[in-house]
């Protein structure tokens, strides 16, 4: 009897360069778990038991292909010593450290590998280990890692290109270290998220892509799927520079950015689409209509996964289940063969 082709096996097959039979339905659903477990998000982040319990509920109820094991935009920065400031509404912001040079960073953190023993990185790894046992071989286990450009911006007050170039190597080492810890724990999909890609010059893009390459290689070595995600729309110059590179990972972009692509795109593991939160939440939305647009927009690209532009906000779980169900049916109709 042939082995069942579960989402986890599909993710690993894509990581090996195989064409998927269908795109994976992988929306980012993490903070909803805090609501399900009736705890504030700030407490949820540090509780692997509640995170794992919520992930199982989300998988059983929403039937997503990928379970979001951990999604924290400030995971690495907080482990490096930055302070998180919580607001009354449950949201948070980051209080940057006043670094002058990378030497000061190295004094605080002699090696990026130490990062895996700090903050909630240990929690994230523990959640993955628990879910790989309790969910067996069904959904893919998905995690978020902050990309080096975004992390460099979090650590610096300035977004000046020369300042970013100075710290980019260190940030890339951190990205690689956290990624390795998570795939070593059993993660199947690693979202390398760049929240704010500046209007990149060719020099910065070349430097950034070369520093990301070792991280992508490590993730694929573990037969996990690296997905480079851009959570905000890119400037045309940045998009052009990015597409001139050869990427040994999947690229995940917004519909508007994908609509500007000139195929073929050199992404070995295909393309991903980041749908806006409004798609999943609006009662007036027509998922079939949007999927028709997707089919029209990227007829020459291999579609690897359909995700969201960020962690989906607290929304009506029943409405979300309805939208995901319709989206799942659309993906089963051969969207992956676009």
mmCIF file of C-alpha atoms in Angstrom, residues 125-290:
data_model
loop_
_atom_site.group_PDB
_atom_site.id
_atom_site.type_symbol
_atom_site.label_atom_id
_atom_site.label_comp_id
_atom_site.label_asym_id
_atom_site.label_seq_id
_atom_site.Cartn_x
_atom_site.Cartn_y
_atom_site.Cartn_z
ATOM 1 C CA UNK A 125 11.911 24.387 19.765
ATOM 2 C CA UNK A 126 10.005 22.582 22.512
ATOM 3 C CA UNK A 127 6.660 23.248 20.797
ATOM 4 C CA UNK A 128 7.981 21.754 17.556
ATOM 5 C CA UNK A 129 9.272 18.670 19.369
ATOM 6 C CA UNK A 130 5.923 18.126 21.096
ATOM 7 C CA UNK A 131 3.856 18.555 17.951
ATOM 8 C CA UNK A 132 6.005 16.266 15.848
ATOM 9 C CA UNK A 133 5.014 13.521 18.290
ATOM 10 C CA UNK A 134 1.388 14.404 18.993
ATOM 11 C CA UNK A 135 0.408 15.289 15.411
ATOM 12 C CA UNK A 136 2.322 12.357 13.941
ATOM 13 C CA UNK A 137 2.853 12.740 10.182
ATOM 14 C CA UNK A 138 -0.125 14.882 9.256
ATOM 15 C CA UNK A 139 0.344 18.668 9.058
ATOM 16 C CA UNK A 140 3.613 20.361 8.247
ATOM 17 C CA UNK A 141 5.116 22.176 11.239
ATOM 18 C CA UNK A 142 5.731 25.823 10.364
ATOM 19 C CA UNK A 143 7.834 28.427 12.198
ATOM 20 C CA UNK A 144 8.849 32.029 11.678
ATOM 21 C CA UNK A 145 12.449 33.272 11.705
ATOM 22 C CA UNK A 146 13.279 36.946 11.291
ATOM 23 C CA UNK A 147 15.254 37.698 8.145
ATOM 24 C CA UNK A 148 18.631 39.448 8.507
ATOM 25 C CA UNK A 149 17.519 42.772 7.006
ATOM 26 C CA UNK A 150 14.557 43.024 9.364
ATOM 27 C CA UNK A 151 16.587 41.904 12.374
ATOM 28 C CA UNK A 152 19.309 44.434 11.583
ATOM 29 C CA UNK A 153 16.650 47.147 11.468
ATOM 30 C CA UNK A 154 15.243 46.001 14.813
ATOM 31 C CA UNK A 155 18.660 46.253 16.449
ATOM 32 C CA UNK A 156 19.472 49.682 15.039
ATOM 33 C CA UNK A 157 17.739 53.003 15.488
ATOM 34 C CA UNK A 158 18.774 53.926 11.964
ATOM 35 C CA UNK A 159 17.797 52.297 8.677
ATOM 36 C CA UNK A 160 20.794 53.892 6.968
ATOM 37 C CA UNK A 161 22.215 51.502 4.384
ATOM 38 C CA UNK A 162 25.802 51.796 5.632
ATOM 39 C CA UNK A 163 24.662 50.981 9.179
ATOM 40 C CA UNK A 164 22.678 47.983 7.951
ATOM 41 C CA UNK A 165 25.661 46.706 5.977
ATOM 42 C CA UNK A 166 27.809 46.854 9.122
ATOM 43 C CA UNK A 167 25.492 44.657 11.184
ATOM 44 C CA UNK A 168 24.045 42.465 8.418
ATOM 45 C CA UNK A 169 26.600 39.658 8.820
ATOM 46 C CA UNK A 170 25.803 39.328 12.514
ATOM 47 C CA UNK A 171 22.050 39.395 11.846
ATOM 48 C CA UNK A 172 22.452 36.689 9.200
ATOM 49 C CA UNK A 173 24.393 34.527 11.666
ATOM 50 C CA UNK A 174 21.516 34.860 14.132
ATOM 51 C CA UNK A 175 18.953 33.967 11.450
ATOM 52 C CA UNK A 176 20.984 30.885 10.534
ATOM 53 C CA UNK A 177 21.447 29.804 14.152
ATOM 54 C CA UNK A 178 17.759 30.038 15.064
ATOM 55 C CA UNK A 179 16.742 28.327 11.817
ATOM 56 C CA UNK A 180 19.113 25.435 12.482
ATOM 57 C CA UNK A 181 17.753 24.949 16.002
ATOM 58 C CA UNK A 182 14.171 24.842 14.749
ATOM 59 C CA UNK A 183 14.754 22.415 11.874
ATOM 60 C CA UNK A 184 16.902 20.277 14.161
ATOM 61 C CA UNK A 185 13.854 20.110 16.447
ATOM 62 C CA UNK A 186 11.693 18.942 13.538
ATOM 63 C CA UNK A 187 10.236 22.023 11.805
ATOM 64 C CA UNK A 188 9.120 21.339 8.220
ATOM 65 C CA UNK A 189 8.582 24.885 6.911
ATOM 66 C CA UNK A 190 10.698 27.885 7.892
ATOM 67 C CA UNK A 191 9.296 31.288 6.987
ATOM 68 C CA UNK A 192 12.259 33.646 6.628
ATOM 69 C CA UNK A 193 10.319 36.865 7.068
ATOM 70 C CA UNK A 194 11.487 40.267 5.912
ATOM 71 C CA UNK A 195 8.951 42.740 7.292
ATOM 72 C CA UNK A 196 10.472 45.907 5.914
ATOM 73 C CA UNK A 197 12.691 45.529 2.892
ATOM 74 C CA UNK A 198 14.001 48.988 2.089
ATOM 75 C CA UNK A 199 14.371 50.336 -1.427
ATOM 76 C CA UNK A 200 17.408 48.159 -1.922
ATOM 77 C CA UNK A 201 20.401 49.018 -4.001
ATOM 78 C CA UNK A 202 21.986 46.303 -6.106
ATOM 79 C CA UNK A 203 24.922 46.173 -3.659
ATOM 80 C CA UNK A 204 22.716 45.678 -0.596
ATOM 81 C CA UNK A 205 20.585 43.058 -2.342
ATOM 82 C CA UNK A 206 23.644 41.097 -3.430
ATOM 83 C CA UNK A 207 25.106 41.205 0.078
ATOM 84 C CA UNK A 208 21.791 40.229 1.679
ATOM 85 C CA UNK A 209 21.121 37.328 -0.689
ATOM 86 C CA UNK A 210 24.648 35.948 -0.280
ATOM 87 C CA UNK A 211 24.264 36.005 3.512
ATOM 88 C CA UNK A 212 20.895 34.230 3.306
ATOM 89 C CA UNK A 213 22.260 31.405 1.161
ATOM 90 C CA UNK A 214 23.900 29.432 4.034
ATOM 91 C CA UNK A 215 20.660 29.590 6.044
ATOM 92 C CA UNK A 216 18.659 28.298 3.089
ATOM 93 C CA UNK A 217 21.182 25.487 2.589
ATOM 94 C CA UNK A 218 20.997 24.445 6.246
ATOM 95 C CA UNK A 219 17.200 24.344 6.171
ATOM 96 C CA UNK A 220 17.189 22.204 3.028
ATOM 97 C CA UNK A 221 19.844 19.908 4.475
ATOM 98 C CA UNK A 222 17.256 18.939 7.088
ATOM 99 C CA UNK A 223 14.693 18.372 4.297
ATOM 100 C CA UNK A 224 12.698 21.354 5.513
ATOM 101 C CA UNK A 225 11.206 23.944 3.193
ATOM 102 C CA UNK A 226 12.726 27.462 3.311
ATOM 103 C CA UNK A 227 10.284 30.192 2.288
ATOM 104 C CA UNK A 228 11.526 33.764 1.908
ATOM 105 C CA UNK A 229 8.521 35.938 2.792
ATOM 106 C CA UNK A 230 7.945 39.621 2.163
ATOM 107 C CA UNK A 231 5.124 40.813 4.383
ATOM 108 C CA UNK A 232 4.875 44.236 2.718
ATOM 109 C CA UNK A 233 4.699 45.204 -0.924
ATOM 110 C CA UNK A 234 8.092 45.742 -2.567
ATOM 111 C CA UNK A 235 9.257 48.755 -4.517
ATOM 112 C CA UNK A 236 9.832 48.042 -8.183
ATOM 113 C CA UNK A 237 13.597 48.529 -7.764
ATOM 114 C CA UNK A 238 13.760 46.066 -4.869
ATOM 115 C CA UNK A 239 11.627 43.560 -6.763
ATOM 116 C CA UNK A 240 13.872 43.827 -9.821
ATOM 117 C CA UNK A 241 17.040 43.292 -7.763
ATOM 118 C CA UNK A 242 15.527 40.339 -5.885
ATOM 119 C CA UNK A 243 14.409 38.634 -9.089
ATOM 120 C CA UNK A 244 17.873 38.930 -10.629
ATOM 121 C CA UNK A 245 19.116 36.467 -8.014
ATOM 122 C CA UNK A 246 18.811 32.707 -8.189
ATOM 123 C CA UNK A 247 16.947 31.526 -5.079
ATOM 124 C CA UNK A 248 17.236 27.966 -3.802
ATOM 125 C CA UNK A 249 14.064 28.448 -1.779
ATOM 126 C CA UNK A 250 10.431 29.384 -2.300
ATOM 127 C CA UNK A 251 9.531 33.066 -2.601
ATOM 128 C CA UNK A 252 6.313 34.246 -0.961
ATOM 129 C CA UNK A 253 4.887 37.592 -2.053
ATOM 130 C CA UNK A 254 1.673 39.576 -2.090
ATOM 131 C CA UNK A 255 -0.737 39.284 -4.997
ATOM 132 C CA UNK A 256 0.164 42.795 -6.131
ATOM 133 C CA UNK A 257 3.871 41.922 -6.301
ATOM 134 C CA UNK A 258 3.211 38.631 -8.068
ATOM 135 C CA UNK A 259 1.127 40.508 -10.615
ATOM 136 C CA UNK A 260 4.265 42.529 -11.491
ATOM 137 C CA UNK A 261 6.488 39.497 -12.035
ATOM 138 C CA UNK A 262 8.003 38.802 -15.403
ATOM 139 C CA UNK A 263 8.370 35.010 -15.674
ATOM 140 C CA UNK A 264 10.296 32.899 -15.392
ATOM 141 C CA UNK A 265 11.309 33.558 -11.787
ATOM 142 C CA UNK A 266 14.442 31.766 -10.619
ATOM 143 C CA UNK A 267 13.062 30.220 -7.421
ATOM 144 C CA UNK A 268 13.926 26.525 -7.251
ATOM 145 C CA UNK A 269 11.128 25.653 -4.825
ATOM 146 C CA UNK A 270 8.371 27.679 -6.454
ATOM 147 C CA UNK A 271 6.239 30.618 -5.411
ATOM 148 C CA UNK A 272 4.042 31.329 -2.435
ATOM 149 C CA UNK A 273 1.195 33.806 -2.177
ATOM 150 C CA UNK A 274 0.540 35.956 0.901
ATOM 151 C CA UNK A 275 -3.139 36.813 1.063
ATOM 152 C CA UNK A 276 -4.169 39.826 3.184
ATOM 153 C CA UNK A 277 -5.958 39.353 6.491
ATOM 154 C CA UNK A 278 -9.072 40.904 4.957
ATOM 155 C CA UNK A 279 -9.352 37.912 2.639
ATOM 156 C CA UNK A 280 -9.756 35.579 5.615
ATOM 157 C CA UNK A 281 -11.978 37.846 7.697
ATOM 158 C CA UNK A 282 -14.379 39.639 5.378
ATOM 159 C CA UNK A 283 -17.850 38.142 5.285
ATOM 160 C CA UNK A 284 -18.331 39.622 1.800
ATOM 161 C CA UNK A 285 -15.205 38.032 0.384
ATOM 162 C CA UNK A 286 -15.447 35.463 -2.382
ATOM 163 C CA UNK A 287 -12.525 33.005 -2.095
ATOM 164 C CA UNK A 288 -13.300 31.419 -5.472
ATOM 165 C CA UNK A 289 -13.045 34.820 -7.135
ATOM 166 C CA UNK A 290 -9.662 35.461 -5.583
#
